[in-house]
Coordinates of C-alpha atoms and ligand atoms in Angstrom, one line a residue:
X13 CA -26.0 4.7 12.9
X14 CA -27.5 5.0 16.6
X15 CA -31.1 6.5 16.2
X16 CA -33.6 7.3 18.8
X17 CA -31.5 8.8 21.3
X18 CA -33.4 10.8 23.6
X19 CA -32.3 14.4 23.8
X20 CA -31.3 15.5 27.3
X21 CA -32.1 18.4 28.9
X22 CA -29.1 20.0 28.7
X23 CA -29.3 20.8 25.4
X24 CA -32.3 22.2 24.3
X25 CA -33.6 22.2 20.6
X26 CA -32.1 23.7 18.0
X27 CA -34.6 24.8 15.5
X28 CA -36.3 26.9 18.6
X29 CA -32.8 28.4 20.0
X30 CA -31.8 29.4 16.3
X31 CA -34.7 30.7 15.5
X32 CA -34.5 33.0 18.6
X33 CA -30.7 33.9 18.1
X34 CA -31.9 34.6 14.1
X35 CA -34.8 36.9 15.0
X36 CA -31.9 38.7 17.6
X37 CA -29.2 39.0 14.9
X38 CA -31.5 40.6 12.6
X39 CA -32.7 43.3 15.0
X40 CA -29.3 43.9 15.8
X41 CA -28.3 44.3 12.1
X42 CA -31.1 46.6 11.6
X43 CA -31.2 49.1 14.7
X44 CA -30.2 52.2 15.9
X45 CA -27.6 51.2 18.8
X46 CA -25.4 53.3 20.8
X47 CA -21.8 52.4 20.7
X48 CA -21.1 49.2 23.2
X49 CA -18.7 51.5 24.8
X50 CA -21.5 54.4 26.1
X51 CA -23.2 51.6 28.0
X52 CA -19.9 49.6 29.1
X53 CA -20.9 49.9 32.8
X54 CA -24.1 47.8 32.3
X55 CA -22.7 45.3 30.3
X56 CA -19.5 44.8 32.5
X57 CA -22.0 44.6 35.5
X58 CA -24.0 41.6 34.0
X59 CA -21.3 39.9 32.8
X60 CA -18.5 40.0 35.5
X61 CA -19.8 36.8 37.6
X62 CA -17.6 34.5 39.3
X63 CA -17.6 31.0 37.8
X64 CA -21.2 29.5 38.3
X65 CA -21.4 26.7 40.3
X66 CA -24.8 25.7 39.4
X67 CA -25.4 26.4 35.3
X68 CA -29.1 29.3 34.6
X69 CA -30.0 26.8 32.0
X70 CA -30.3 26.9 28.0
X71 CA -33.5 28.9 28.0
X72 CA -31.9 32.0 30.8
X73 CA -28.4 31.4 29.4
X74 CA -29.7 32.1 25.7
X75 CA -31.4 34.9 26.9
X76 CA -28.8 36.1 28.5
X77 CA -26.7 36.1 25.1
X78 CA -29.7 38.3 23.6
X79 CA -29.8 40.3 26.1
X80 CA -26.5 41.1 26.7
X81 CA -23.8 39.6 24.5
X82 CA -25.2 39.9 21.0
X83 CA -26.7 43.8 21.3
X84 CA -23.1 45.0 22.8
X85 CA -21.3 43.4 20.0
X86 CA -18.9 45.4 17.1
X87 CA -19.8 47.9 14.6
X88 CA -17.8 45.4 12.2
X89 CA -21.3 44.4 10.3
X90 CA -22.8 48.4 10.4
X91 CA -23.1 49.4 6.8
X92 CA -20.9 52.3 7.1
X93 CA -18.0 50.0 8.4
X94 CA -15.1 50.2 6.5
X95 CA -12.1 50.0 8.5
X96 CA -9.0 47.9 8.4
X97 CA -9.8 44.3 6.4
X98 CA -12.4 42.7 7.8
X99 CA -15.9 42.3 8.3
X100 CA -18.9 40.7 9.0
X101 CA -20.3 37.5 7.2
X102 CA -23.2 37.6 4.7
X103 CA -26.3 35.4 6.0
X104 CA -25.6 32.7 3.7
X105 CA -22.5 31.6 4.4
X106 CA -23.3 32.4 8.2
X107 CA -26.2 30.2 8.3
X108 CA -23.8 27.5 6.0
X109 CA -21.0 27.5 9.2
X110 CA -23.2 27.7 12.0
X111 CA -25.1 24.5 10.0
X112 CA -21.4 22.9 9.9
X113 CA -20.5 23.5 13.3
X114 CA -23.5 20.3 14.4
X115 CA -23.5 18.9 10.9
X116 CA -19.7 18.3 10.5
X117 CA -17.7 20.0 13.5
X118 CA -14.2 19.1 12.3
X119 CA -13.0 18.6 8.3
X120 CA -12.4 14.9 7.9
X121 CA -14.3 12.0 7.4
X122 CA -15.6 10.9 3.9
X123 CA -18.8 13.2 4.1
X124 CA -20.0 15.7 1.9
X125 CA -18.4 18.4 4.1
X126 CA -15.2 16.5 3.4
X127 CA -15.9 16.9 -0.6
X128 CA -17.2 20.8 0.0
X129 CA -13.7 21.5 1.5
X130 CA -11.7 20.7 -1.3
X131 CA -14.1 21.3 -4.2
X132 CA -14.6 24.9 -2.5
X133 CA -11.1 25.1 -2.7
X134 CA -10.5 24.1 -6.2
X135 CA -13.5 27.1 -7.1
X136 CA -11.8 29.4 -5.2
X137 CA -8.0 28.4 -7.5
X138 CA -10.3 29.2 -10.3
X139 CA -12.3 32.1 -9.2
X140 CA -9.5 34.2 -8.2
X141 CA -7.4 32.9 -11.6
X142 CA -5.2 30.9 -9.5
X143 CA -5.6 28.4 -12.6
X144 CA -7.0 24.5 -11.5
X145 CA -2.9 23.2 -11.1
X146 CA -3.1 25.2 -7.6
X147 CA -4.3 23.2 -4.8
X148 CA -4.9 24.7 -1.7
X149 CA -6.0 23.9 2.3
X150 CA -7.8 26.1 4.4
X151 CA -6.2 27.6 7.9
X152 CA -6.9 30.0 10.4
X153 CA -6.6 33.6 8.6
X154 CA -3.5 35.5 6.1
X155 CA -1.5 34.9 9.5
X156 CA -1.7 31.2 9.3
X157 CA -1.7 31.0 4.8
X158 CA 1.1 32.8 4.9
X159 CA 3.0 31.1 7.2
X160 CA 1.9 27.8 5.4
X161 CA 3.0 29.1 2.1
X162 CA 6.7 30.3 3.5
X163 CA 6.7 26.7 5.3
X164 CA 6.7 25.1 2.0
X165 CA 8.9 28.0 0.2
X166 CA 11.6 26.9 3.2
X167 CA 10.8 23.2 2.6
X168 CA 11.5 23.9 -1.3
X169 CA 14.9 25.6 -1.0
X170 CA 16.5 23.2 1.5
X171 CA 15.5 20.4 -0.5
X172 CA 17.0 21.8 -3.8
X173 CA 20.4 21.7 -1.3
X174 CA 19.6 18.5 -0.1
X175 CA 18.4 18.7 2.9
X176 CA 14.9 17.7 4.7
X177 CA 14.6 21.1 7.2
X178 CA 11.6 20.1 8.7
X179 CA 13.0 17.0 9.8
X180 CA 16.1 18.0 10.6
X181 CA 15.9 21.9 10.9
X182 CA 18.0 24.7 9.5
X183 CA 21.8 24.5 9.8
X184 CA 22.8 27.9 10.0
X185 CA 22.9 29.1 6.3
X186 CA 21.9 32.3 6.0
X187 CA 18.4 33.1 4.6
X188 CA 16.4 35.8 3.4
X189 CA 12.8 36.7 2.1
X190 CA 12.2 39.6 0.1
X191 CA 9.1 41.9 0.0
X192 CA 7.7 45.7 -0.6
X193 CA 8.1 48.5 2.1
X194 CA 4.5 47.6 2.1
X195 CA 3.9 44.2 2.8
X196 CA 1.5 43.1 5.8
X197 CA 3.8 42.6 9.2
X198 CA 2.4 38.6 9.1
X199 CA 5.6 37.9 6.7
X200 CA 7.7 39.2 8.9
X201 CA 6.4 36.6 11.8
X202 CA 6.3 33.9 9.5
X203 CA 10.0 34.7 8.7
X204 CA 10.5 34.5 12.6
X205 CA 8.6 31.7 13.1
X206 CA 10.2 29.5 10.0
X207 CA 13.6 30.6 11.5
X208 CA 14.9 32.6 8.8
X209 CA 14.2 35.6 10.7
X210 CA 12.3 38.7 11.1
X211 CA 15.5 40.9 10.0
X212 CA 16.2 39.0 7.1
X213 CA 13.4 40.1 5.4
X214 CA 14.5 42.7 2.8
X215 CA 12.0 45.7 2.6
X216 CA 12.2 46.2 -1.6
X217 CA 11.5 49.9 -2.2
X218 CA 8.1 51.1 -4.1
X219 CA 7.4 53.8 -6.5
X220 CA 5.2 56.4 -6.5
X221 CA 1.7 54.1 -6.6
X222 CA 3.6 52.1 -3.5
X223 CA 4.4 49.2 -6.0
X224 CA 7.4 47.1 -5.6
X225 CA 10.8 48.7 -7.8
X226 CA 11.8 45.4 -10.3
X227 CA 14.7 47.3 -10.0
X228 CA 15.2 47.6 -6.3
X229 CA 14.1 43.5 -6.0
X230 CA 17.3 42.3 -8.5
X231 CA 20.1 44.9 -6.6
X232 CA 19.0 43.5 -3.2
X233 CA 18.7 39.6 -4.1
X234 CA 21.9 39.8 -6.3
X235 CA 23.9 41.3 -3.6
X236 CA 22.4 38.8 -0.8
X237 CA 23.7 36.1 -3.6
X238 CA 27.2 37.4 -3.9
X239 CA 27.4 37.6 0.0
X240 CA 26.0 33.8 0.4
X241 CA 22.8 34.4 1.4
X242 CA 20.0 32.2 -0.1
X243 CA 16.9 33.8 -1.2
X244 CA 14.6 32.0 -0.5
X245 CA 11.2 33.1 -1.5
X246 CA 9.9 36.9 -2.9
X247 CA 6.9 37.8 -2.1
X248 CA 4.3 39.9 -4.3
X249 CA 1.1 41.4 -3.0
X250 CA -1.5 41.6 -4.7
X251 CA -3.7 44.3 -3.2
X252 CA -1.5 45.7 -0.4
X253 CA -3.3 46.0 3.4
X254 CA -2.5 49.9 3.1
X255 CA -3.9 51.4 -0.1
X256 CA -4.5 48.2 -2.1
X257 CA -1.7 48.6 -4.5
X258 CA -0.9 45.3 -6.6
X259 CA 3.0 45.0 -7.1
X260 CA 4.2 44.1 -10.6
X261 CA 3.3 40.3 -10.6
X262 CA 5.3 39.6 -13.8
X263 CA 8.4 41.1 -13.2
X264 CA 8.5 40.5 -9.4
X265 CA 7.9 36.4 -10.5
X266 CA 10.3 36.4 -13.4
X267 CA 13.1 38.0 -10.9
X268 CA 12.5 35.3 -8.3
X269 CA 12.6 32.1 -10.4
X270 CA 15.5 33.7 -12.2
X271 CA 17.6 33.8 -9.0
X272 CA 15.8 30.3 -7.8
X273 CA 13.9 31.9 -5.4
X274 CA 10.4 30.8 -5.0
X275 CA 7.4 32.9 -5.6
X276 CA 4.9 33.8 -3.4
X277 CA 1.8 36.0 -3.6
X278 CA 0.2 37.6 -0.7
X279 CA -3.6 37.9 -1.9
X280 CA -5.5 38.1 1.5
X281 CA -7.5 40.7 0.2
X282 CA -7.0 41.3 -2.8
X283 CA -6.8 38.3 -5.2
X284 CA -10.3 38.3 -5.6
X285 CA -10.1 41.7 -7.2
X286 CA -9.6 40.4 -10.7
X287 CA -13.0 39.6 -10.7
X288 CA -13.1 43.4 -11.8
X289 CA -12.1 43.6 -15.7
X290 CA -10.8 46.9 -15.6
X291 CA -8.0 45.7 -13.1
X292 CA -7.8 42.2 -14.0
X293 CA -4.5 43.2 -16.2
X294 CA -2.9 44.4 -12.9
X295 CA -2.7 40.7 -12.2
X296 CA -0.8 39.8 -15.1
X297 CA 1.8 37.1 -13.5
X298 CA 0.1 35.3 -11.4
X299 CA 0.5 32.4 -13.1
X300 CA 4.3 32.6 -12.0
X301 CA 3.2 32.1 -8.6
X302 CA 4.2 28.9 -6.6
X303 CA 2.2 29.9 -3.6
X304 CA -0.7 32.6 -2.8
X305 CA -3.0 33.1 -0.7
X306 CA -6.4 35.0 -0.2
X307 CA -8.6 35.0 2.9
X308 CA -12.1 34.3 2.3
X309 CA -13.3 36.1 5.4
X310 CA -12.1 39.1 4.0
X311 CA -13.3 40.4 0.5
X312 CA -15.8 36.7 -0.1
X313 CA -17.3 37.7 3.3
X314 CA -17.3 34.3 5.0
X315 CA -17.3 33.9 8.8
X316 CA -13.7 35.0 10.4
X317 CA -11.1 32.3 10.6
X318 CA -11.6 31.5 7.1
X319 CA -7.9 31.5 4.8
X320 CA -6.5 29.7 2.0
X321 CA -3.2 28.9 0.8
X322 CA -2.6 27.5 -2.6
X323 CA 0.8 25.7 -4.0
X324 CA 1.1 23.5 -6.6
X325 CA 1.9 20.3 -5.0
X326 CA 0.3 19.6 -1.7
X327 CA 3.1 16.9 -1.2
X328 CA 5.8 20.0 -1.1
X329 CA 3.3 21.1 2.0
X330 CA 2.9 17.6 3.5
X331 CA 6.5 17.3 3.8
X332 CA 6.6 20.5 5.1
X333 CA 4.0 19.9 7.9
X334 CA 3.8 16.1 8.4
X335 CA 3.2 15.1 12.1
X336 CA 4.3 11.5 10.8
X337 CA 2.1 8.7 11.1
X338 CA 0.4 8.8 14.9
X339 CA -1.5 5.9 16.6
X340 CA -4.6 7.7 17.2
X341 CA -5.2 8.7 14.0
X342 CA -5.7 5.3 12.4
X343 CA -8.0 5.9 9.7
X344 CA -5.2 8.1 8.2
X345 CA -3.5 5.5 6.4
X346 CA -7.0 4.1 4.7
X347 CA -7.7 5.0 1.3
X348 CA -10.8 7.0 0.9
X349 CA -11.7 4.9 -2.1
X350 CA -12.0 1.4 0.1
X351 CA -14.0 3.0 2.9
X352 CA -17.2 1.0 4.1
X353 CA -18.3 4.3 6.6
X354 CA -17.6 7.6 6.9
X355 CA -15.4 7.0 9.5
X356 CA -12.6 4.2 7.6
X357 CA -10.9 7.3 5.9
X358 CA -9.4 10.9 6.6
X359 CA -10.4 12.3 3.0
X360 CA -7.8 14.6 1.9
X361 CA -5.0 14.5 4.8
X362 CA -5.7 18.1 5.4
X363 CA -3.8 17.4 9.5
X364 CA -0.6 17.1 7.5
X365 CA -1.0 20.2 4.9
X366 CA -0.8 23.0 7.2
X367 CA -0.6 23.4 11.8
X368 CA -3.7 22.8 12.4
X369 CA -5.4 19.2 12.8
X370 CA -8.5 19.8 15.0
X371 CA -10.2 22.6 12.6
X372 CA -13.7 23.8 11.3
X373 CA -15.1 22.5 8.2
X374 CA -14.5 26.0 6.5
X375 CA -15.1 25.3 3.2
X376 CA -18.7 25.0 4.1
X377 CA -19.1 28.3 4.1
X378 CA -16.8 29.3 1.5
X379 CA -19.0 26.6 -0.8
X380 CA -21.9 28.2 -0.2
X381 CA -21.4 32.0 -0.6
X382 CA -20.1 30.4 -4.4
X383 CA -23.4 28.4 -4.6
X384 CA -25.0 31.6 -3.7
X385 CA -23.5 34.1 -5.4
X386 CA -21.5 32.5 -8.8
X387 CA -18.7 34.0 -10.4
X388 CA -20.9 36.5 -11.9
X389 CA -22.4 37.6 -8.7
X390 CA -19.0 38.2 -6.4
X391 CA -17.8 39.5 -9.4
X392 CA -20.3 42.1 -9.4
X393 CA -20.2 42.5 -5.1
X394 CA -16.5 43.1 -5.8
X395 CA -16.9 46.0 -8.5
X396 CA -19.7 47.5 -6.7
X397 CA -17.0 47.9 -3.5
X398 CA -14.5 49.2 -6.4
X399 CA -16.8 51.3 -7.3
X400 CA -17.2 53.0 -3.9
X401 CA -13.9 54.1 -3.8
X402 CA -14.0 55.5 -6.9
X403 CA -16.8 57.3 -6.2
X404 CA -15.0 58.8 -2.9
X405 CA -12.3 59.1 -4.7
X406 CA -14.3 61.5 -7.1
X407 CA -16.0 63.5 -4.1
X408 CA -12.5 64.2 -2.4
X409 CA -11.4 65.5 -6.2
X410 CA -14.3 67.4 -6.3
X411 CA -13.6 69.1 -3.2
X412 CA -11.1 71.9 -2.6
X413 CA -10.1 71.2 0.9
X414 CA -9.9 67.3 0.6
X415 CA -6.6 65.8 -1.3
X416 CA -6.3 62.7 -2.6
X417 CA -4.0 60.6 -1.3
X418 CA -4.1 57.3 -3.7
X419 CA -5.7 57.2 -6.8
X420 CA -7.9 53.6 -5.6
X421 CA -6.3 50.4 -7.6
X422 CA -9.1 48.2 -5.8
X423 CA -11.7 48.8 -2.9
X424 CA -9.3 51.1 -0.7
X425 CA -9.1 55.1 -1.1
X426 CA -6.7 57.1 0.9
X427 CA -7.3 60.6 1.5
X428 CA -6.9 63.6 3.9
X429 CA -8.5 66.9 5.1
X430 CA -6.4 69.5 4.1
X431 CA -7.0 73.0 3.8
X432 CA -4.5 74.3 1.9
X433 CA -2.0 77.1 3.0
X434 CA -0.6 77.6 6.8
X435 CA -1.2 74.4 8.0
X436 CA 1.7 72.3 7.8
X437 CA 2.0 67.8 7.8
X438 CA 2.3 67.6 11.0
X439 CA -0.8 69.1 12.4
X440 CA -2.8 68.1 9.5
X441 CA -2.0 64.5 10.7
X442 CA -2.8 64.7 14.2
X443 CA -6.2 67.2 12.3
X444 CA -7.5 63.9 10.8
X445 CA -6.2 61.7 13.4
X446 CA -8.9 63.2 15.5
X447 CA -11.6 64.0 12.5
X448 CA -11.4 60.1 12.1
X449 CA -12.1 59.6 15.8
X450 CA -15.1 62.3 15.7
X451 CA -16.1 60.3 12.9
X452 CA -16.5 56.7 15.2
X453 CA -18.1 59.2 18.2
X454 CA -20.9 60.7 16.4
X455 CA -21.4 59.2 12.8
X456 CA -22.5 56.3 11.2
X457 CA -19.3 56.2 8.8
X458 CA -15.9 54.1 10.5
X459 CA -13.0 54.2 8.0
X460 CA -9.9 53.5 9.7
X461 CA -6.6 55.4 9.1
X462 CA -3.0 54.8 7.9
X463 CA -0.2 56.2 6.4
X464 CA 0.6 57.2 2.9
X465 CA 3.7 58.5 1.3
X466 CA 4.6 59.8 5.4
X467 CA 1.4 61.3 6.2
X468 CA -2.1 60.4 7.8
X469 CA -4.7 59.4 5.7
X470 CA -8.3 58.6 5.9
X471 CA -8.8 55.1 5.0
X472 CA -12.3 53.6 4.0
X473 CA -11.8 49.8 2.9
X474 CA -14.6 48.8 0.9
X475 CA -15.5 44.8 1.6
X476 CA -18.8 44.9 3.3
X477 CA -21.2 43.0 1.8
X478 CA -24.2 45.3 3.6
X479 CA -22.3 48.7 2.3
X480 CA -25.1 50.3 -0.2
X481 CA -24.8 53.3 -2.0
X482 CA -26.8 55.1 0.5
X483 CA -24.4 54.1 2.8
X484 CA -21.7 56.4 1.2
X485 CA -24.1 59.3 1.1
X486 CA -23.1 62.7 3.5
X487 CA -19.6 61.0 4.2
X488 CA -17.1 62.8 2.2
X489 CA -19.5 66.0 3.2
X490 CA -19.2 65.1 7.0
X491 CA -15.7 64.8 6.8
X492 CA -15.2 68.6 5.2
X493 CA -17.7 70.0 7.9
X494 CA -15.7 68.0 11.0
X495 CA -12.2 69.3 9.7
X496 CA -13.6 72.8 9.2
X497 CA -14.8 72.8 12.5
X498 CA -11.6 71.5 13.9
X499 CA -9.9 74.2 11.9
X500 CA -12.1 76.8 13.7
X501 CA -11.4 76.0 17.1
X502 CA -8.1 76.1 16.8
X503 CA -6.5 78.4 19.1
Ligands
PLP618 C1 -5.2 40.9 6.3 C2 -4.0 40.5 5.6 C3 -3.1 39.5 6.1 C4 -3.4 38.9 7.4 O1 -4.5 38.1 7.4 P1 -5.4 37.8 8.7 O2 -6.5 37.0 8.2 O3 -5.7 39.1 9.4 O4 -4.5 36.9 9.6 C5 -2.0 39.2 5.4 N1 -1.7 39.9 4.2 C6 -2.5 40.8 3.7 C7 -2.2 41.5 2.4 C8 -3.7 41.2 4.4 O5 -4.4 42.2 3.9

């Protein structure tokens, strides 16, 4: 190893500049600050500079990030953020990737951040009751894991007919995928993207509590069947985008593998809910499963660009994704065990297991919000969010001009202003449509919206790990006085 080598000026220290971008990021977790978008003009203004010829420097140029960048950022880490799926990362896990990014910038080598990714990896199988046969390899986000997983479903199903499609592509048979009215829209890329096709994914009716129909699954694959189409996977979710409805994982598996199709679950967000006994039953089948996913940057709350997908033979996904052997990656072919440095191996040939080569060492992070935390910790972080639904859940029951919308399954409750007689769907959805954006102008709470059973509903999403009861307090109230006002004024 080279020591001694003087630092150049370009660079700056880093215990200083972290220190400074620390003290910053805790002042902007802490204060009152106006939306980014009421100040837009000064923010724009500073920014919008042609190209510098000559650089400011690290001290002005970090200074400028405090100043400037980090203050105007999103509301994603606020405490009353609970919109869509996503949010910001707990300071663990922060500090653990930003200590990765120098420490081990890329995944490979035989270094400890090497071991963290796959040992993180075989927690998170077991953690989420994946079971320890499940292997996994990190990529991008649910986009990317699911489009991993469906790669190897594909890979699967031509090889039971014999043929290698990722060497030698599809030949025309007609394919299809099979998934709930309610499944996230990344399927339907993946479907695209694996050449089976966007349309040939078969939207399975749901009952009432927007679960997959058993029912509805066996009519549409055993008609596809008779007409010569191969199914080719089904996929289950467990803890849909929308309300966080788990389809029936048992029946849903049992169907597939009857009819040879493989079996996917989509757990993005919510496979770590069975952390929570009183829904751990609704994950009976899981074990069924030849590939699922879950995003760590989701519920976990790692740094975004953090997802796993889990099969149980990475060969399946190696000849799925294989590059084939390439010059410049030499140290490929080594065995880990006969390495001399660091550098004589790849470790686990992550390149090959997945579409990305060049890519973070996530598992950093993902090791260390476990270290953190243990089982017993996330497991309580993920009731306490279940418990916040439940919670609105009981306020909007309580309440004679809110209506439930979805009893909550996990850390998602759907609901609506409605005050009864003489206003009809329609203007009740464009009523909340606007309450919700009154909400992000003037309040501290930011659910997000969707649409239940046809209508609009109010959608808090319950994964933010700086969400306190406290948090939660006036909401459900502020929601009744906005829509009450909105019902006065109307003309
Ligand atoms: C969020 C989500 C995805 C997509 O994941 P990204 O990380 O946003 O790419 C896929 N499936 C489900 C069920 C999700 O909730």
């Amino acid at each position: 190893m080279m020591c001694g080598m003087p630092s150049t000026p370009l660079t700056g220290d880093l215990g200083t500049t972290y220190a400074r971008v620390g003290a910053a990021l805790d002042l902007f977790l802490t204060e009152d600050r106006p939306d980014p978008v009421t100040r837009r003009a000064e923010w724009t203004g500073a920014l919008e500079q042609p190209l510098p010829e000559r650089g400011v420097g690290s001290d002005a140029t970090v200074t400028e990030l405090l100043d400037v960048v980090v203050p105007n950022g999103t509301r994603v880490s606020d405490p009353g953020f609970w919109g869509w799926i996503v949010t910001g990362p707990s300071t663990v896990p922060a500090a653990a990737s930003a200590a990765a990014l120098i420490a081990a910038p890329h995944r490979y080598s035989i270094t400890a951040s090497n071991l963290v990714e796959d040992l993180s990896l075989r927690w998170l199988a077991e953690l989420c009751g994946l079971g320890a046969h499940m292997r996994g390899v990190y990529s991008s986000g649910g986009s990317t894991a699911n489009l991993v997983a469906l790669g190897a479903a594909r890979q699967w199903a031509f090889e039971q007919r014999g043929r290698d499609v990722a060497r030698d592509g599809v030949d025309g048979t007609p394919l299809a995928l099979y998934a709930s009215a309610e499944v996230h829209h990344t399927i339907q890329r993946s479907a695209g993207v694996l050449g089976i096709g966007r349309s040939q994914v078969r939207m399975v009716p749901v009952d009432a509590d927007l679960r997959m129909r058993p029912d509805a699954l066996e009519e549409l694959i055993a008609r596809d069947v008779s007409d010569g189409v191969v199914p080719v996977a089904v996929i289950g979710t467990a803890g849909t985008t929308n309300t966080g409805a788990i389809d029936p994982l048992r029946s849903v598996g049992e169907i597939a593998h009857r009819y040879g199709a493989w079996f996917h679950v989509d757990g993005a967000y919510g496979l770590p809910g069975s952390l929570d006994d009183r829904v751990r039953p609704l994950y009976d089948g899981l074990e069924l499963a030849d590939s699922a996913i879950v995003d760590p940057h989701k519920w976990l709350g790692v740094p975004v660009g953090t997802g796993a997908t889990f099969v149980r033979d990475r060969e399946l996904l190696r000849r799925a994704f294989t590059q084939e052997p390439a010059d410049y990656l030499a140290p490929q072919e080594n065995s880990d065990a006969d390495a001399q440095t660091s550098l004589d191996a790849m470790g686990v040939p992550y390149a090959d297991l997945g579409v990305e080569l060049t890519a973070p060492a996530r598992g950093v992070a993902v090791w260390a919000v476990l270290r953190e935390l243990g089982r017993e910790g996330m497991a309580a972080r993920i009731r306490q969010d279940d418990d916040f639904a439940r919670r609105v859940a009981d306020e909007v029951r309580a309440h004679p001009r809110l209506e439930l919308l979805t009893e909550p399954t996990l850390s998602i409750v759907c609901f609506r202003y409605a005050p009864g007689h003489g206003v009809d769907d329609d203007e009740l959805d464009a009523l909340n449509a606007e309450l919700v954006h009154r909400l992000h102008l003037s309040t501290p709470y930011i659910p997000s919206t969707t649409r239940v059973h046809g209508v609009l509903a109010i959608r808090p999403c319950f994964v933010n790990s700086r969400t306190t009861d406290e948090a939660l307090d006036g909401f459900t109230d502020t929601v009744v006085a906005f829509g009450d006002a909105l019902i006065a004024a109307r003309p």
